[in-house]
mmCIF file of C-alpha atoms and ligand atoms in Angstrom:
data_model
loop_
_atom_site.group_PDB
_atom_site.id
_atom_site.type_symbol
_atom_site.label_atom_id
_atom_site.label_comp_id
_atom_site.label_asym_id
_atom_site.label_seq_id
_atom_site.Cartn_x
_atom_site.Cartn_y
_atom_site.Cartn_z
ATOM 1 C CA MET R 1 52.736 -62.997 -59.531
ATOM 2 C CA ILE R 2 51.680 -62.976 -55.890
ATOM 3 C CA LEU R 3 53.914 -64.656 -53.317
ATOM 4 C CA VAL R 4 52.004 -66.086 -50.350
ATOM 5 C CA SER R 5 53.701 -67.059 -47.108
ATOM 6 C CA GLY R 6 51.850 -69.215 -44.590
ATOM 7 C CA ALA R 7 50.367 -70.817 -47.703
ATOM 8 C CA THR R 8 49.270 -74.036 -45.990
ATOM 9 C CA GLY R 9 47.827 -72.203 -42.970
ATOM 10 C CA ASN R 10 44.325 -71.149 -42.005
ATOM 11 C CA ILE R 11 44.277 -67.990 -44.106
ATOM 12 C CA GLY R 12 46.757 -69.073 -46.764
ATOM 13 C CA ARG R 13 44.630 -71.944 -48.072
ATOM 14 C CA PRO R 14 41.401 -70.032 -48.818
ATOM 15 C CA LEU R 15 43.359 -66.995 -50.010
ATOM 16 C CA ILE R 16 45.283 -69.059 -52.553
ATOM 17 C CA ALA R 17 42.115 -70.870 -53.638
ATOM 18 C CA GLU R 18 40.361 -67.545 -54.292
ATOM 19 C CA LEU R 19 43.309 -66.067 -56.204
ATOM 20 C CA ALA R 20 43.728 -69.231 -58.282
ATOM 21 C CA ALA R 21 39.981 -69.286 -59.079
ATOM 22 C CA LYS R 22 40.333 -65.724 -60.399
ATOM 23 C CA GLY R 23 43.215 -66.825 -62.624
ATOM 24 C CA VAL R 24 45.832 -64.836 -60.675
ATOM 25 C CA LYS R 25 49.366 -66.271 -60.718
ATOM 26 C CA VAL R 26 50.369 -67.456 -57.254
ATOM 27 C CA ARG R 27 53.585 -68.810 -55.753
ATOM 28 C CA ALA R 28 52.962 -70.580 -52.438
ATOM 29 C CA LEU R 29 55.698 -70.657 -49.806
ATOM 30 C CA THR R 30 55.929 -73.734 -47.636
ATOM 31 C CA ARG R 31 58.598 -75.666 -45.770
ATOM 32 C CA THR R 32 57.369 -78.776 -47.595
ATOM 33 C CA PRO R 33 57.093 -77.823 -51.296
ATOM 34 C CA ASP R 34 57.382 -81.447 -52.450
ATOM 35 C CA THR R 35 54.357 -82.707 -50.561
ATOM 36 C CA ALA R 36 52.118 -79.662 -49.972
ATOM 37 C CA ARG R 37 49.067 -79.711 -52.262
ATOM 38 C CA PHE R 38 47.726 -76.547 -53.872
ATOM 39 C CA PRO R 39 45.101 -75.796 -56.541
ATOM 40 C CA GLU R 40 46.141 -76.397 -60.132
ATOM 41 C CA GLY R 41 48.426 -73.716 -61.554
ATOM 42 C CA VAL R 42 49.767 -72.607 -58.157
ATOM 43 C CA GLU R 43 53.578 -72.900 -57.879
ATOM 44 C CA ALA R 44 54.922 -74.377 -54.667
ATOM 45 C CA CYS R 45 58.180 -72.814 -53.440
ATOM 46 C CA ASP R 46 60.490 -73.681 -50.537
ATOM 47 C CA SER R 47 60.010 -70.986 -47.896
ATOM 48 C CA GLY R 48 63.704 -71.414 -47.015
ATOM 49 C CA ARG R 49 64.634 -70.198 -50.539
ATOM 50 C CA PRO R 50 61.868 -67.796 -51.640
ATOM 51 C CA ASP R 51 61.826 -67.006 -55.359
ATOM 52 C CA PHE R 52 60.892 -63.361 -56.039
ATOM 53 C CA ASP R 53 61.134 -63.572 -59.823
ATOM 54 C CA GLY R 54 58.164 -61.657 -61.267
ATOM 55 C CA VAL R 55 56.629 -61.034 -57.833
ATOM 56 C CA SER R 56 54.627 -57.809 -57.477
ATOM 57 C CA ALA R 57 52.967 -58.456 -54.124
ATOM 58 C CA LEU R 58 53.595 -60.494 -50.988
ATOM 59 C CA VAL R 59 51.178 -61.857 -48.395
ATOM 60 C CA LEU R 60 53.206 -61.749 -45.193
ATOM 61 C CA ASN R 61 51.951 -64.250 -42.687
ATOM 62 C CA SER R 62 53.419 -63.458 -39.307
ATOM 63 C CA THR R 63 54.336 -66.992 -38.303
ATOM 64 C CA GLY R 64 58.024 -67.824 -38.791
ATOM 65 C CA GLY R 65 60.789 -65.902 -40.596
ATOM 66 C CA SER R 66 58.559 -62.965 -41.542
ATOM 67 C CA VAL R 67 61.180 -60.283 -40.925
ATOM 68 C CA ALA R 68 63.771 -61.982 -43.162
ATOM 69 C CA LEU R 69 61.133 -62.572 -45.838
ATOM 70 C CA LEU R 70 60.083 -58.923 -45.740
ATOM 71 C CA GLU R 71 63.701 -57.791 -46.075
ATOM 72 C CA ALA R 72 64.218 -60.122 -49.052
ATOM 73 C CA ALA R 73 61.012 -58.803 -50.656
ATOM 74 C CA ARG R 74 62.140 -55.206 -50.208
ATOM 75 C CA ALA R 75 65.537 -56.000 -51.711
ATOM 76 C CA ALA R 76 63.818 -57.693 -54.677
ATOM 77 C CA GLY R 77 61.728 -54.555 -55.335
ATOM 78 C CA VAL R 78 58.340 -55.937 -54.279
ATOM 79 C CA ARG R 79 56.045 -52.906 -53.955
ATOM 80 C CA ARG R 80 52.991 -54.279 -52.166
ATOM 81 C CA VAL R 81 52.656 -56.261 -48.921
ATOM 82 C CA VAL R 82 49.474 -57.507 -47.253
ATOM 83 C CA THR R 83 50.323 -58.283 -43.634
ATOM 84 C CA VAL R 84 48.448 -60.828 -41.552
ATOM 85 C CA SER R 85 48.408 -58.936 -38.253
ATOM 86 C CA ALA R 86 45.917 -59.026 -35.364
ATOM 87 C CA LEU R 87 43.045 -57.097 -33.802
ATOM 88 C CA VAL R 88 44.977 -56.731 -30.517
ATOM 89 C CA VAL R 89 47.130 -54.093 -32.223
ATOM 90 C CA ALA R 90 44.056 -51.864 -32.546
ATOM 91 C CA GLU R 91 42.900 -52.681 -29.007
ATOM 92 C CA GLU R 92 46.111 -52.106 -27.020
ATOM 93 C CA ALA R 93 47.401 -48.534 -27.049
ATOM 94 C CA ASP R 94 50.388 -49.413 -24.851
ATOM 95 C CA PRO R 95 51.248 -53.047 -25.643
ATOM 96 C CA GLU R 96 53.306 -55.144 -23.249
ATOM 97 C CA GLU R 97 56.784 -56.013 -24.527
ATOM 98 C CA GLY R 98 56.895 -59.456 -26.153
ATOM 99 C CA GLY R 99 53.091 -59.797 -26.151
ATOM 100 C CA ASN R 100 50.996 -60.432 -29.254
ATOM 101 C CA ALA R 101 50.133 -56.776 -29.871
ATOM 102 C CA ALA R 102 53.771 -55.620 -29.664
ATOM 103 C CA VAL R 103 55.015 -58.410 -31.935
ATOM 104 C CA HIS R 104 52.362 -57.734 -34.592
ATOM 105 C CA ARG R 105 52.769 -53.954 -34.422
ATOM 106 C CA ALA R 106 56.547 -54.303 -34.869
ATOM 107 C CA LEU R 107 55.965 -56.305 -38.054
ATOM 108 C CA GLU R 108 53.417 -53.749 -39.310
ATOM 109 C CA GLU R 109 55.953 -50.956 -38.762
ATOM 110 C CA ALA R 110 58.637 -52.906 -40.585
ATOM 111 C CA VAL R 111 56.269 -53.370 -43.534
ATOM 112 C CA GLU R 112 55.392 -49.655 -43.598
ATOM 113 C CA ALA R 113 59.108 -48.801 -43.703
ATOM 114 C CA ALA R 114 59.904 -51.379 -46.393
ATOM 115 C CA VAL R 115 57.298 -50.922 -49.139
ATOM 116 C CA PRO R 116 55.194 -48.078 -50.548
ATOM 117 C CA GLU R 117 51.940 -50.065 -50.737
ATOM 118 C CA TRP R 118 50.667 -51.962 -47.723
ATOM 119 C CA THR R 119 47.512 -53.186 -46.024
ATOM 120 C CA HIS R 120 47.489 -54.805 -42.591
ATOM 121 C CA LEU R 121 44.696 -57.284 -41.925
ATOM 122 C CA ARG R 122 43.874 -57.177 -38.215
ATOM 123 C CA PRO R 123 41.639 -60.174 -37.518
ATOM 124 C CA GLY R 124 40.269 -61.018 -34.101
ATOM 125 C CA ALA R 125 40.040 -64.606 -32.872
ATOM 126 C CA PHE R 126 39.786 -67.134 -35.684
ATOM 127 C CA ALA R 127 36.784 -69.474 -35.652
ATOM 128 C CA ALA R 128 39.432 -72.078 -36.550
ATOM 129 C CA ASN R 129 40.858 -71.757 -33.024
ATOM 130 C CA SER R 130 38.068 -74.095 -31.954
ATOM 131 C CA LEU R 131 39.862 -76.868 -33.851
ATOM 132 C CA ARG R 132 42.109 -76.978 -30.751
ATOM 133 C CA TRP R 133 39.192 -78.766 -29.069
ATOM 134 C CA VAL R 134 39.116 -81.572 -31.653
ATOM 135 C CA PRO R 135 41.424 -84.012 -29.793
ATOM 136 C CA GLN R 136 39.258 -83.723 -26.658
ATOM 137 C CA LEU R 137 36.057 -84.088 -28.683
ATOM 138 C CA ARG R 138 37.358 -87.288 -30.265
ATOM 139 C CA ALA R 139 37.566 -88.718 -26.752
ATOM 140 C CA GLY R 140 34.185 -87.506 -25.447
ATOM 141 C CA ASP R 141 31.573 -84.772 -25.246
ATOM 142 C CA VAL R 142 33.393 -82.430 -22.839
ATOM 143 C CA VAL R 143 35.909 -79.683 -23.644
ATOM 144 C CA ARG R 144 38.124 -78.735 -20.694
ATOM 145 C CA GLY R 145 39.640 -75.269 -20.950
ATOM 146 C CA PRO R 146 40.069 -71.935 -19.140
ATOM 147 C CA TYR R 147 37.483 -69.166 -18.764
ATOM 148 C CA ALA R 148 34.171 -70.670 -19.979
ATOM 149 C CA GLN R 149 32.718 -67.136 -20.054
ATOM 150 C CA ALA R 150 35.553 -65.580 -22.101
ATOM 151 C CA ARG R 151 34.054 -64.095 -25.205
ATOM 152 C CA THR R 152 35.343 -63.665 -28.749
ATOM 153 C CA SER R 153 33.705 -62.783 -32.062
ATOM 154 C CA PRO R 154 35.065 -65.687 -34.115
ATOM 155 C CA ILE R 155 35.823 -64.940 -37.740
ATOM 156 C CA HIS R 156 35.788 -67.412 -40.628
ATOM 157 C CA GLU R 157 39.255 -67.656 -42.213
ATOM 158 C CA ALA R 158 37.677 -67.400 -45.673
ATOM 159 C CA ASP R 159 36.392 -63.904 -44.786
ATOM 160 C CA ILE R 160 39.897 -62.774 -43.774
ATOM 161 C CA ALA R 161 41.242 -64.293 -46.991
ATOM 162 C CA ALA R 162 38.572 -62.543 -49.098
ATOM 163 C CA VAL R 163 39.577 -59.172 -47.630
ATOM 164 C CA GLY R 164 43.214 -60.073 -48.343
ATOM 165 C CA VAL R 165 42.346 -60.734 -51.978
ATOM 166 C CA ARG R 166 40.728 -57.269 -52.221
ATOM 167 C CA ALA R 167 43.871 -55.724 -50.730
ATOM 168 C CA LEU R 168 46.061 -57.541 -53.241
ATOM 169 C CA LEU R 169 44.067 -56.911 -56.390
ATOM 170 C CA GLY R 170 42.645 -53.410 -55.847
ATOM 171 C CA ASP R 171 43.899 -50.105 -54.455
ATOM 172 C CA GLU R 172 41.016 -49.217 -52.144
ATOM 173 C CA LEU R 173 42.604 -50.756 -49.028
ATOM 174 C CA LEU R 174 46.089 -49.283 -49.439
ATOM 175 C CA GLY R 175 47.398 -47.731 -46.225
ATOM 176 C CA GLN R 176 44.533 -49.241 -44.214
ATOM 177 C CA ALA R 177 44.537 -51.718 -41.341
ATOM 178 C CA PRO R 178 40.997 -53.095 -41.239
ATOM 179 C CA ALA R 179 39.984 -54.704 -37.926
ATOM 180 C CA LEU R 180 38.151 -57.873 -38.915
ATOM 181 C CA THR R 181 35.718 -59.765 -36.692
ATOM 182 C CA GLY R 182 32.892 -62.209 -36.983
ATOM 183 C CA PRO R 183 29.286 -61.042 -36.595
ATOM 184 C CA GLN R 184 28.553 -62.196 -33.003
ATOM 185 C CA GLY R 185 30.175 -62.255 -29.566
ATOM 186 C CA LEU R 186 30.161 -65.811 -28.205
ATOM 187 C CA THR R 187 31.589 -67.272 -24.988
ATOM 188 C CA PHE R 188 33.706 -70.429 -25.204
ATOM 189 C CA ALA R 189 30.805 -72.305 -23.582
ATOM 190 C CA GLU R 190 28.425 -71.017 -26.280
ATOM 191 C CA GLN R 191 30.879 -71.901 -29.055
ATOM 192 C CA VAL R 192 31.037 -75.497 -27.828
ATOM 193 C CA GLU R 193 27.226 -75.631 -27.644
ATOM 194 C CA ILE R 194 26.942 -74.354 -31.233
ATOM 195 C CA ILE R 195 29.410 -76.976 -32.437
ATOM 196 C CA GLY R 196 27.260 -79.596 -30.681
ATOM 197 C CA SER R 197 24.028 -78.351 -32.213
ATOM 198 C CA VAL R 198 25.494 -78.224 -35.742
ATOM 199 C CA VAL R 199 26.972 -81.736 -35.586
ATOM 200 C CA GLY R 200 24.235 -83.250 -33.390
ATOM 201 C CA ARG R 201 26.247 -83.996 -30.242
ATOM 202 C CA PRO R 202 25.518 -83.040 -26.573
ATOM 203 C CA LEU R 203 28.755 -81.064 -26.104
ATOM 204 C CA ARG R 204 29.676 -78.896 -23.129
ATOM 205 C CA TYR R 205 32.597 -76.783 -21.881
ATOM 206 C CA GLN R 206 34.090 -77.497 -18.467
ATOM 207 C CA GLU R 207 36.258 -74.768 -16.981
ATOM 208 C CA ILE R 208 39.766 -75.549 -15.670
ATOM 209 C CA SER R 209 42.092 -73.184 -13.808
ATOM 210 C CA PRO R 210 44.191 -70.670 -15.795
ATOM 211 C CA ASP R 211 47.345 -72.288 -14.310
ATOM 212 C CA MET R 212 46.416 -75.700 -15.671
ATOM 213 C CA ALA R 213 45.607 -74.169 -19.056
ATOM 214 C CA ALA R 214 48.940 -72.282 -19.114
ATOM 215 C CA GLN R 215 50.888 -75.459 -18.381
ATOM 216 C CA ALA R 216 49.092 -77.304 -21.175
ATOM 217 C CA MET R 217 49.786 -74.508 -23.691
ATOM 218 C CA MET R 218 53.476 -74.309 -22.759
ATOM 219 C CA ALA R 219 53.718 -78.096 -23.078
ATOM 220 C CA HIS R 220 52.614 -77.552 -26.700
ATOM 221 C CA GLY R 221 55.498 -75.104 -27.267
ATOM 222 C CA VAL R 222 53.680 -71.760 -26.860
ATOM 223 C CA ARG R 223 56.017 -69.094 -25.382
ATOM 224 C CA LYS R 224 55.261 -67.992 -21.797
ATOM 225 C CA GLU R 225 54.809 -64.330 -22.853
ATOM 226 C CA GLN R 226 52.253 -65.407 -25.440
ATOM 227 C CA VAL R 227 50.446 -67.668 -22.966
ATOM 228 C CA ASP R 228 50.250 -64.834 -20.408
ATOM 229 C CA SER R 229 49.097 -62.372 -23.047
ATOM 230 C CA LEU R 230 46.418 -64.751 -24.356
ATOM 231 C CA LEU R 231 45.092 -65.764 -20.937
ATOM 232 C CA SER R 232 44.850 -62.168 -19.740
ATOM 233 C CA TYR R 233 43.079 -61.292 -23.029
ATOM 234 C CA PHE R 234 40.517 -64.033 -22.331
ATOM 235 C CA ALA R 235 40.115 -62.986 -18.663
ATOM 236 C CA ASP R 236 39.619 -59.339 -19.641
ATOM 237 C CA SER R 237 36.880 -60.258 -22.112
ATOM 238 C CA ILE R 238 34.600 -61.720 -19.434
ATOM 239 C CA GLY R 239 31.398 -59.763 -18.948
ATOM 240 C CA LYS R 240 32.347 -57.149 -21.519
ATOM 241 C CA PRO R 241 30.892 -56.541 -24.963
ATOM 242 C CA VAL R 242 33.249 -58.062 -27.495
ATOM 243 C CA PRO R 243 34.423 -55.836 -30.357
ATOM 244 C CA ILE R 244 32.410 -56.409 -33.512
ATOM 245 C CA THR R 245 33.501 -54.264 -36.411
ATOM 246 C CA GLY R 246 31.598 -53.760 -39.618
ATOM 247 C CA GLU R 247 34.782 -53.986 -41.690
ATOM 248 C CA VAL R 248 34.128 -57.317 -43.434
ATOM 249 C CA GLU R 249 30.751 -56.033 -44.628
ATOM 250 C CA ARG R 250 32.154 -52.602 -45.589
ATOM 251 C CA ILE R 251 34.874 -54.197 -47.697
ATOM 252 C CA LEU R 252 33.088 -57.243 -49.124
ATOM 253 C CA GLY R 253 29.554 -55.826 -49.334
ATOM 254 C CA ARG R 254 28.127 -58.766 -47.375
ATOM 255 C CA PRO R 255 28.058 -59.719 -43.693
ATOM 256 C CA PRO R 256 30.760 -61.975 -42.252
ATOM 257 C CA ARG R 257 29.906 -65.671 -41.990
ATOM 258 C CA THR R 258 28.509 -66.818 -38.631
ATOM 259 C CA PHE R 259 30.241 -69.272 -36.303
ATOM 260 C CA ALA R 260 27.531 -71.852 -37.089
ATOM 261 C CA GLU R 261 28.363 -71.498 -40.807
ATOM 262 C CA TRP R 262 32.041 -72.005 -39.997
ATOM 263 C CA VAL R 263 31.221 -75.169 -38.003
ATOM 264 C CA ALA R 264 29.092 -76.470 -40.883
ATOM 265 C CA ASP R 265 32.072 -75.929 -43.223
ATOM 266 C CA HIS R 266 34.309 -77.958 -40.874
ATOM 267 C CA ALA R 267 31.716 -80.371 -39.459
ATOM 268 C CA ASP R 268 33.726 -83.503 -40.252
ATOM 269 C CA ALA R 269 36.409 -82.417 -37.782
ATOM 270 C CA PHE R 270 33.876 -82.426 -34.941
ATOM 271 C CA ARG R 271 32.108 -85.723 -35.628
ATOM 272 C CA GLN R 272 33.205 -88.586 -33.423
HETATM 273 N N1 NAP X 1 44.506 -67.635 -34.314
HETATM 274 C C1 NAP X 1 43.953 -66.461 -34.104
HETATM 275 O O1 NAP X 1 42.894 -66.325 -33.478
HETATM 276 C C2 NAP X 1 44.623 -65.235 -34.648
HETATM 277 C C3 NAP X 1 44.005 -64.017 -34.492
HETATM 278 C C4 NAP X 1 44.616 -62.888 -35.019
HETATM 279 C C5 NAP X 1 45.820 -63.003 -35.678
HETATM 280 N N2 NAP X 1 46.403 -64.219 -35.808
HETATM 281 C C6 NAP X 1 47.685 -64.308 -36.526
HETATM 282 O O2 NAP X 1 47.511 -64.921 -37.790
HETATM 283 C C7 NAP X 1 48.780 -65.377 -38.230
HETATM 284 C C8 NAP X 1 48.634 -66.613 -39.070
HETATM 285 O O3 NAP X 1 47.852 -67.550 -38.468
HETATM 286 P P1 NAP X 1 47.525 -68.923 -39.218
HETATM 287 O O4 NAP X 1 46.610 -69.643 -38.318
HETATM 288 O O5 NAP X 1 47.217 -68.748 -40.637
HETATM 289 O O6 NAP X 1 48.949 -69.594 -39.139
HETATM 290 P P2 NAP X 1 49.248 -71.086 -39.168
HETATM 291 O O7 NAP X 1 48.208 -71.826 -39.850
HETATM 292 O O8 NAP X 1 49.576 -71.534 -37.792
HETATM 293 O O9 NAP X 1 50.612 -71.097 -39.973
HETATM 294 C C9 NAP X 1 50.664 -70.682 -41.297
HETATM 295 C C10 NAP X 1 51.744 -71.489 -42.000
HETATM 296 O O10 NAP X 1 53.029 -70.962 -41.687
HETATM 297 C C11 NAP X 1 53.985 -71.998 -41.774
HETATM 298 N N3 NAP X 1 54.761 -71.969 -40.535
HETATM 299 C C12 NAP X 1 54.315 -72.234 -39.301
HETATM 300 N N4 NAP X 1 55.314 -72.096 -38.418
HETATM 301 C C13 NAP X 1 56.405 -71.733 -39.136
HETATM 302 C C14 NAP X 1 57.757 -71.456 -38.803
HETATM 303 N N5 NAP X 1 58.175 -71.498 -37.539
HETATM 304 N N6 NAP X 1 58.581 -71.105 -39.787
HETATM 305 C C15 NAP X 1 58.178 -71.039 -41.065
HETATM 306 N N7 NAP X 1 56.916 -71.304 -41.455
HETATM 307 C C16 NAP X 1 56.047 -71.636 -40.484
HETATM 308 C C17 NAP X 1 53.232 -73.316 -41.942
HETATM 309 O O11 NAP X 1 53.324 -73.681 -43.285
HETATM 310 P P3 NAP X 1 54.277 -74.848 -43.819
HETATM 311 O O12 NAP X 1 54.257 -75.953 -42.818
HETATM 312 O O13 NAP X 1 53.627 -75.223 -45.120
HETATM 313 O O14 NAP X 1 55.624 -74.259 -43.999
HETATM 314 C C18 NAP X 1 51.782 -72.925 -41.620
HETATM 315 O O15 NAP X 1 50.841 -73.646 -42.372
HETATM 316 C C19 NAP X 1 49.642 -65.506 -36.968
HETATM 317 O O16 NAP X 1 50.622 -64.526 -36.970
HETATM 318 C C20 NAP X 1 48.697 -65.187 -35.830
HETATM 319 O O17 NAP X 1 49.326 -64.469 -34.772
HETATM 320 C C21 NAP X 1 45.838 -65.340 -35.316
#
């Protein structure tokens, strides 16, 4: 039995779907077990009262309550943990306290101390981050945001999930922390253009000041340290080659999906 936290999230959904399709027993943790929908055969479980009966491996999504969940898993004798971490851990040798890299590295270290078998997935920016533009794109053809020329290599969540499945079911990724990226570096302006070309809309990105962007993010409940860390990450990426690793292809034996493929898979979200 594999216990999956963050089961209704970006990575959790495709990861559970792939495990269930392979006939693997899955227990999905969610704060809303009565209403969350999962593929047939998947058990829903209240993340406030995780059930470790029969669990051999845990997918530890670093959203809320991960440290307590890890401690409970260790106490229950779970031997294997696949951590959802982040590429910034590999990029920042001396991470700033409270920033994304420090928070993710601390969880990785806790996992390494708690269980004998671990793999940390270190994805870069999710292609799904562009769903943050959906409310603006419902209202019109312009996305207003910071740093039009900031560049990421967006990765499809299903590729991260597929690597996670390998880490859960085989032994070849034990003790590894693969840095996972999409296949191309794209600026925010280019990402919006690609969305437009896939869904047939004349979309464009209009830059706003970092201060305005920070205020908007904090109004949505993002911590100031995280906002600062994210905005400086975007600013630093301007004019530089974005990291593109070959890890998805090395592990899965096929290239990562492109951003255009990701948009096509989520096209309904971007139609007006
Ligand atoms: N976005 C990126 O570009 C990026 C890049 C690298 C790494 N990451 C990391 O990837 C991880 C997972 O991202 P994700 O997008 O899959 O997460 P997500 O979709 O935002 O959240 C995953 C699930 O966790 C549960 N959850 C959310 N907040 C919670 C809380 N406070 N307490 C308990 N449960 C909570 C929710 O499920 P229920 O409502 O069903 O309980 C949610 O569906 C994060 O740690 C993030 O830092 C993200």
